[in-house]
GROMACS .gro file of C-alpha atoms in nm:
model
  222
    1MET     CA    1  -2.383   1.079   3.505
    2ILE     CA    2  -2.588   1.148   3.194
    3GLU     CA    3  -2.684   0.864   2.963
    4SER     CA    4  -2.430   0.968   2.696
    5GLU     CA    5  -2.136   0.919   2.934
    6SER     CA    6  -2.194   0.542   2.957
    7LEU     CA    7  -2.176   0.506   2.579
    8LEU     CA    8  -1.880   0.514   2.345
    9LEU     CA    9  -2.062   0.685   2.059
   10GLN     CA   10  -2.409   0.832   2.046
   11ALA     CA   11  -2.600   1.028   1.784
   12LYS     CA   12  -2.924   1.201   1.877
   13SER     CA   13  -3.185   1.308   1.621
   14ILE     CA   14  -2.935   1.370   1.340
   15SER     CA   15  -3.080   1.550   1.039
   16HIS     CA   16  -2.888   1.693   0.748
   17ASN     CA   17  -2.981   1.908   0.451
   18TYR     CA   18  -2.791   2.000   0.137
   19GLU     CA   19  -2.855   2.312  -0.065
   20ASP     CA   20  -2.941   2.245  -0.429
   21GLY     CA   21  -2.968   2.586  -0.586
   22VAL     CA   22  -3.258   2.754  -0.409
   23ASP     CA   23  -3.389   2.426  -0.270
   24GLN     CA   24  -3.284   2.225   0.033
   25VAL     CA   25  -3.251   1.849  -0.004
   26SER     CA   26  -3.291   1.642   0.312
   27VAL     CA   27  -3.075   1.327   0.325
   28LEU     CA   28  -3.108   1.239   0.694
   29ARG     CA   29  -3.411   1.283   0.915
   30ALA     CA   30  -3.392   1.245   1.295
   31ILE     CA   31  -3.148   0.952   1.299
   32SER     CA   32  -3.040   0.826   1.641
   33LEU     CA   33  -2.798   0.552   1.739
   34SER     CA   34  -2.591   0.449   2.039
   35LEU     CA   35  -2.298   0.211   2.066
   36HIS     CA   36  -2.083   0.062   2.340
   37GLN     CA   37  -1.731  -0.073   2.304
   38SER     CA   38  -1.694  -0.377   2.075
   39GLU     CA   39  -2.045  -0.350   1.932
   40THR     CA   40  -2.105  -0.391   1.559
   41LEU     CA   41  -2.365  -0.200   1.359
   42ALA     CA   42  -2.454  -0.230   0.991
   43ILE     CA   43  -2.612   0.070   0.819
   44THR     CA   44  -2.818  -0.014   0.511
   45GLY     CA   45  -3.040   0.181   0.274
   46VAL     CA   46  -3.089   0.274  -0.087
   47SER     CA   47  -2.840   0.493  -0.271
   48GLY     CA   48  -2.882   0.856  -0.172
   49SER     CA   49  -3.034   0.778   0.168
   50GLY     CA   50  -2.744   0.946   0.350
   51LYS     CA   51  -2.535   0.651   0.465
   52THR     CA   52  -2.199   0.807   0.378
   53THR     CA   53  -2.318   1.145   0.506
   54LEU     CA   54  -2.397   0.985   0.842
   55LEU     CA   55  -2.048   0.831   0.862
   56ASN     CA   56  -1.892   1.169   0.785
   57ILE     CA   57  -2.100   1.328   1.062
   58LEU     CA   58  -1.999   1.057   1.311
   59ALA     CA   59  -1.633   1.109   1.215
   60GLY     CA   60  -1.656   1.483   1.268
   61TYR     CA   61  -1.589   1.567   0.903
   62LEU     CA   62  -1.934   1.718   0.864
   63LYS     CA   63  -2.158   1.908   1.105
   64PRO     CA   64  -2.523   1.797   1.103
   65SER     CA   65  -2.792   2.050   1.026
   66PHE     CA   66  -2.970   1.936   1.341
   67GLY     CA   67  -2.891   1.694   1.621
   68GLU     CA   68  -2.594   1.602   1.836
   69VAL     CA   69  -2.306   1.353   1.833
   70TYR     CA   70  -2.139   1.244   2.158
   71TYR     CA   71  -1.807   1.063   2.199
   72LYS     CA   72  -1.763   0.925   2.552
   73GLY     CA   73  -2.019   1.173   2.674
   74GLN     CA   74  -1.861   1.479   2.513
   75LEU     CA   75  -2.044   1.673   2.246
   76LEU     CA   76  -1.846   1.699   1.923
   77SER     CA   77  -1.996   2.043   1.868
   78ASP     CA   78  -1.842   2.158   2.199
   79MET     CA   79  -1.493   2.050   2.091
   80THR     CA   80  -1.239   2.290   1.946
   81ALA     CA   81  -1.115   2.231   1.591
   82LYS     CA   82  -0.797   2.082   1.739
   83GLN     CA   83  -0.995   1.846   1.963
   84VAL     CA   84  -1.210   1.730   1.671
   85SER     CA   85  -0.893   1.665   1.470
   86GLU     CA   86  -0.750   1.463   1.759
   87TYR     CA   87  -1.079   1.272   1.785
   88ARG     CA   88  -1.054   1.176   1.417
   89ASN     CA   89  -0.686   1.087   1.436
   90ARG     CA   90  -0.699   0.886   1.758
   91ALA     CA   91  -1.053   0.755   1.805
   92ILE     CA   92  -1.160   0.693   1.445
   93GLY     CA   93  -1.033   0.455   1.178
   94PHE     CA   94  -1.199   0.512   0.839
   95ILE     CA   95  -1.219   0.253   0.561
   96TYR     CA   96  -1.339   0.377   0.224
   97GLN     CA   97  -1.506   0.178  -0.052
   98ARG     CA   98  -1.229   0.277  -0.290
   99HIS     CA   99  -0.909   0.132  -0.152
  100TYR     CA  100  -0.702   0.450  -0.159
  101MET     CA  101  -0.324   0.421  -0.129
  102VAL     CA  102  -0.057   0.683  -0.177
  103ARG     CA  103   0.096   0.547  -0.496
  104GLU     CA  104   0.443   0.681  -0.423
  105LEU     CA  105   0.456   0.492  -0.092
  106THR     CA  106   0.498   0.122  -0.025
  107VAL     CA  107   0.243  -0.085   0.164
  108ILE     CA  108   0.421  -0.044   0.498
  109GLU     CA  109   0.473   0.329   0.440
  110ASN     CA  110   0.100   0.370   0.369
  111VAL     CA  111   0.005   0.189   0.690
  112ALA     CA  112   0.263   0.375   0.901
  113LEU     CA  113   0.149   0.714   0.769
  114PRO     CA  114  -0.138   0.768   1.022
  115LEU     CA  115   0.107   0.706   1.307
  116MET     CA  116   0.346   0.967   1.173
  117ILE     CA  117   0.059   1.214   1.134
  118GLN     CA  118  -0.062   1.137   1.486
  119GLY     CA  119   0.285   1.196   1.628
  120GLY     CA  120   0.469   1.038   1.918
  121TYR     CA  121   0.631   0.765   1.708
  122THR     CA  122   0.979   0.734   1.568
  123LEU     CA  123   0.996   0.607   1.211
  124VAL     CA  124   1.124   0.271   1.335
  125ASP     CA  125   0.844   0.239   1.591
  126ALA     CA  126   0.582   0.334   1.333
  127TYR     CA  127   0.716   0.074   1.088
  128CYS     CA  128   0.724  -0.194   1.359
  129LYS     CA  129   0.363  -0.129   1.453
  130ALA     CA  130   0.259  -0.117   1.088
  131ALA     CA  131   0.431  -0.450   1.027
  132GLU     CA  132   0.247  -0.602   1.323
  133VAL     CA  133  -0.092  -0.501   1.183
  134LEU     CA  134   0.005  -0.606   0.829
  135SER     CA  135   0.092  -0.947   0.967
  136ALA     CA  136  -0.258  -0.970   1.115
  137VAL     CA  137  -0.412  -0.904   0.772
  138ASP     CA  138  -0.173  -1.152   0.605
  139LEU     CA  139   0.027  -0.894   0.409
  140LEU     CA  140   0.366  -0.913   0.577
  141GLU     CA  141   0.525  -1.052   0.262
  142HIS     CA  142   0.402  -0.751   0.063
  143ILE     CA  143   0.525  -0.466   0.283
  144HIS     CA  144   0.766  -0.330   0.021
  145PHE     CA  145   0.520  -0.353  -0.267
  146TYR     CA  146   0.350  -0.051  -0.425
  147ALA     CA  147  -0.022  -0.014  -0.498
  148ASN     CA  148   0.015  -0.118  -0.862
  149GLN     CA  149   0.192  -0.438  -0.757
  150ILE     CA  150  -0.088  -0.586  -0.545
  151SER     CA  151  -0.448  -0.693  -0.611
  152GLY     CA  152  -0.765  -0.502  -0.530
  153GLY     CA  153  -0.839  -0.735  -0.241
  154GLN     CA  154  -0.489  -0.681  -0.102
  155ARG     CA  155  -0.523  -0.303  -0.136
  156GLN     CA  156  -0.845  -0.317   0.065
  157ARG     CA  157  -0.664  -0.516   0.335
  158VAL     CA  158  -0.405  -0.237   0.339
  159SER     CA  159  -0.696   0.001   0.404
  160VAL     CA  160  -0.807  -0.216   0.697
  161ALA     CA  161  -0.454  -0.223   0.839
  162ARG     CA  162  -0.422   0.154   0.803
  163ALA     CA  163  -0.754   0.202   0.986
  164LEU     CA  164  -0.651  -0.030   1.271
  165VAL     CA  165  -0.288   0.076   1.317
  166THR     CA  166  -0.374   0.366   1.549
  167ASP     CA  167  -0.582   0.135   1.776
  168PRO     CA  168  -0.898   0.341   1.725
  169ASP     CA  169  -1.203   0.301   1.946
  170ILE     CA  170  -1.427   0.308   1.639
  171VAL     CA  171  -1.388   0.187   1.281
  172LEU     CA  172  -1.619   0.346   1.025
  173ALA     CA  173  -1.630   0.139   0.706
  174ASP     CA  174  -1.804   0.279   0.397
  175GLU     CA  175  -1.904  -0.019   0.181
  176PRO     CA  176  -1.561  -0.181   0.219
  177THR     CA  177  -1.670  -0.497   0.036
  178GLY     CA  178  -1.849  -0.312  -0.245
  179SER     CA  179  -1.577  -0.368  -0.505
  180LEU     CA  180  -1.461  -0.711  -0.383
  181ASP     CA  181  -1.548  -1.062  -0.498
  182PRO     CA  182  -1.723  -1.296  -0.250
  183LYS     CA  183  -1.399  -1.460  -0.134
  184ASN     CA  184  -1.226  -1.130  -0.058
  185SER     CA  185  -1.545  -0.989   0.096
  186GLU     CA  186  -1.562  -1.281   0.337
  187GLN     CA  187  -1.195  -1.244   0.429
  188LEU     CA  188  -1.230  -0.871   0.491
  189MET     CA  189  -1.533  -0.919   0.716
  190ARG     CA  190  -1.342  -1.177   0.918
  191LEU     CA  191  -1.064  -0.924   0.970
  192LEU     CA  192  -1.303  -0.651   1.082
  193LEU     CA  193  -1.504  -0.872   1.316
  194ASN     CA  194  -1.185  -1.016   1.461
  195ALA     CA  195  -1.076  -0.660   1.546
  196THR     CA  196  -1.392  -0.612   1.752
  197GLN     CA  197  -1.310  -0.926   1.950
  198THR     CA  198  -0.934  -0.891   1.995
  199ARG     CA  199  -0.897  -0.511   2.006
  200GLY     CA  200  -1.233  -0.408   2.152
  201THR     CA  201  -1.301  -0.198   1.844
  202THR     CA  202  -1.652  -0.074   1.773
  203LEU     CA  203  -1.749  -0.128   1.409
  204ILE     CA  204  -1.999   0.071   1.204
  205ILE     CA  205  -2.023  -0.056   0.849
  206VAL     CA  206  -2.225   0.084   0.559
  207THR     CA  207  -2.328  -0.189   0.317
  208HIS     CA  208  -2.575  -0.288   0.047
  209ASP     CA  209  -2.491  -0.654   0.109
  210ARG     CA  210  -2.747  -0.828   0.330
  211ASP     CA  211  -2.500  -1.110   0.403
  212VAL     CA  212  -2.249  -0.855   0.534
  213ALA     CA  213  -2.514  -0.679   0.741
  214ALA     CA  214  -2.627  -1.010   0.890
  215GLN     CA  215  -2.282  -1.059   1.046
  216CYS     CA  216  -2.325  -0.749   1.263
  217GLU     CA  217  -2.505  -0.751   1.597
  218ARG     CA  218  -2.739  -0.469   1.499
  219PHE     CA  219  -2.848  -0.288   1.188
  220LEU     CA  220  -2.996   0.050   1.103
  221GLU     CA  221  -3.187   0.102   0.780
  222LEU     CA  222  -3.203   0.456   0.645
   0.00000   0.00000   0.00000
């Protein structure tokens, strides 16, 4: 068994360059990380250091210029496009800094949407599972509300519920507390850390907040 097979997620010597006209701009240089189930990692660094780029590479949205990403010992670059899509849909839950919701859908419809995309769920089953996760983030009374009827903190909790509803192995959170006040930031971190304990979820969180980073077991500064 190679080392990668004993890990949930591993990145080896990840480097990435962007083309800026005739020049190449390097945003990541030989970044490596490895995570087991239920571990928590905070990624910090100045703006433009490549934090979001690294998350997108780990999620399979972006191919690195150099380096390799392994999920349960399998190279993402060896996967077919369909397998990478399944990896994103089933293994990854993504939380964005901007709490995106489909405005035409209610809270419960937004949370159930990943299950319907994933397939294998009836509408009733998807709604039941969405309601279960919404209860865990204290939003059960708001399931029929629309985005413009709830607060920013509540919309971010919807984002957490939507990321967790598929029972992903890994949650990638891109500055999820960046637009929240201290009270809502604390509540959101409790929800995410609780998921690592109760669901066995591995958490990778990008943050500028040292207090948020300090709550994780490990941190990586870019």
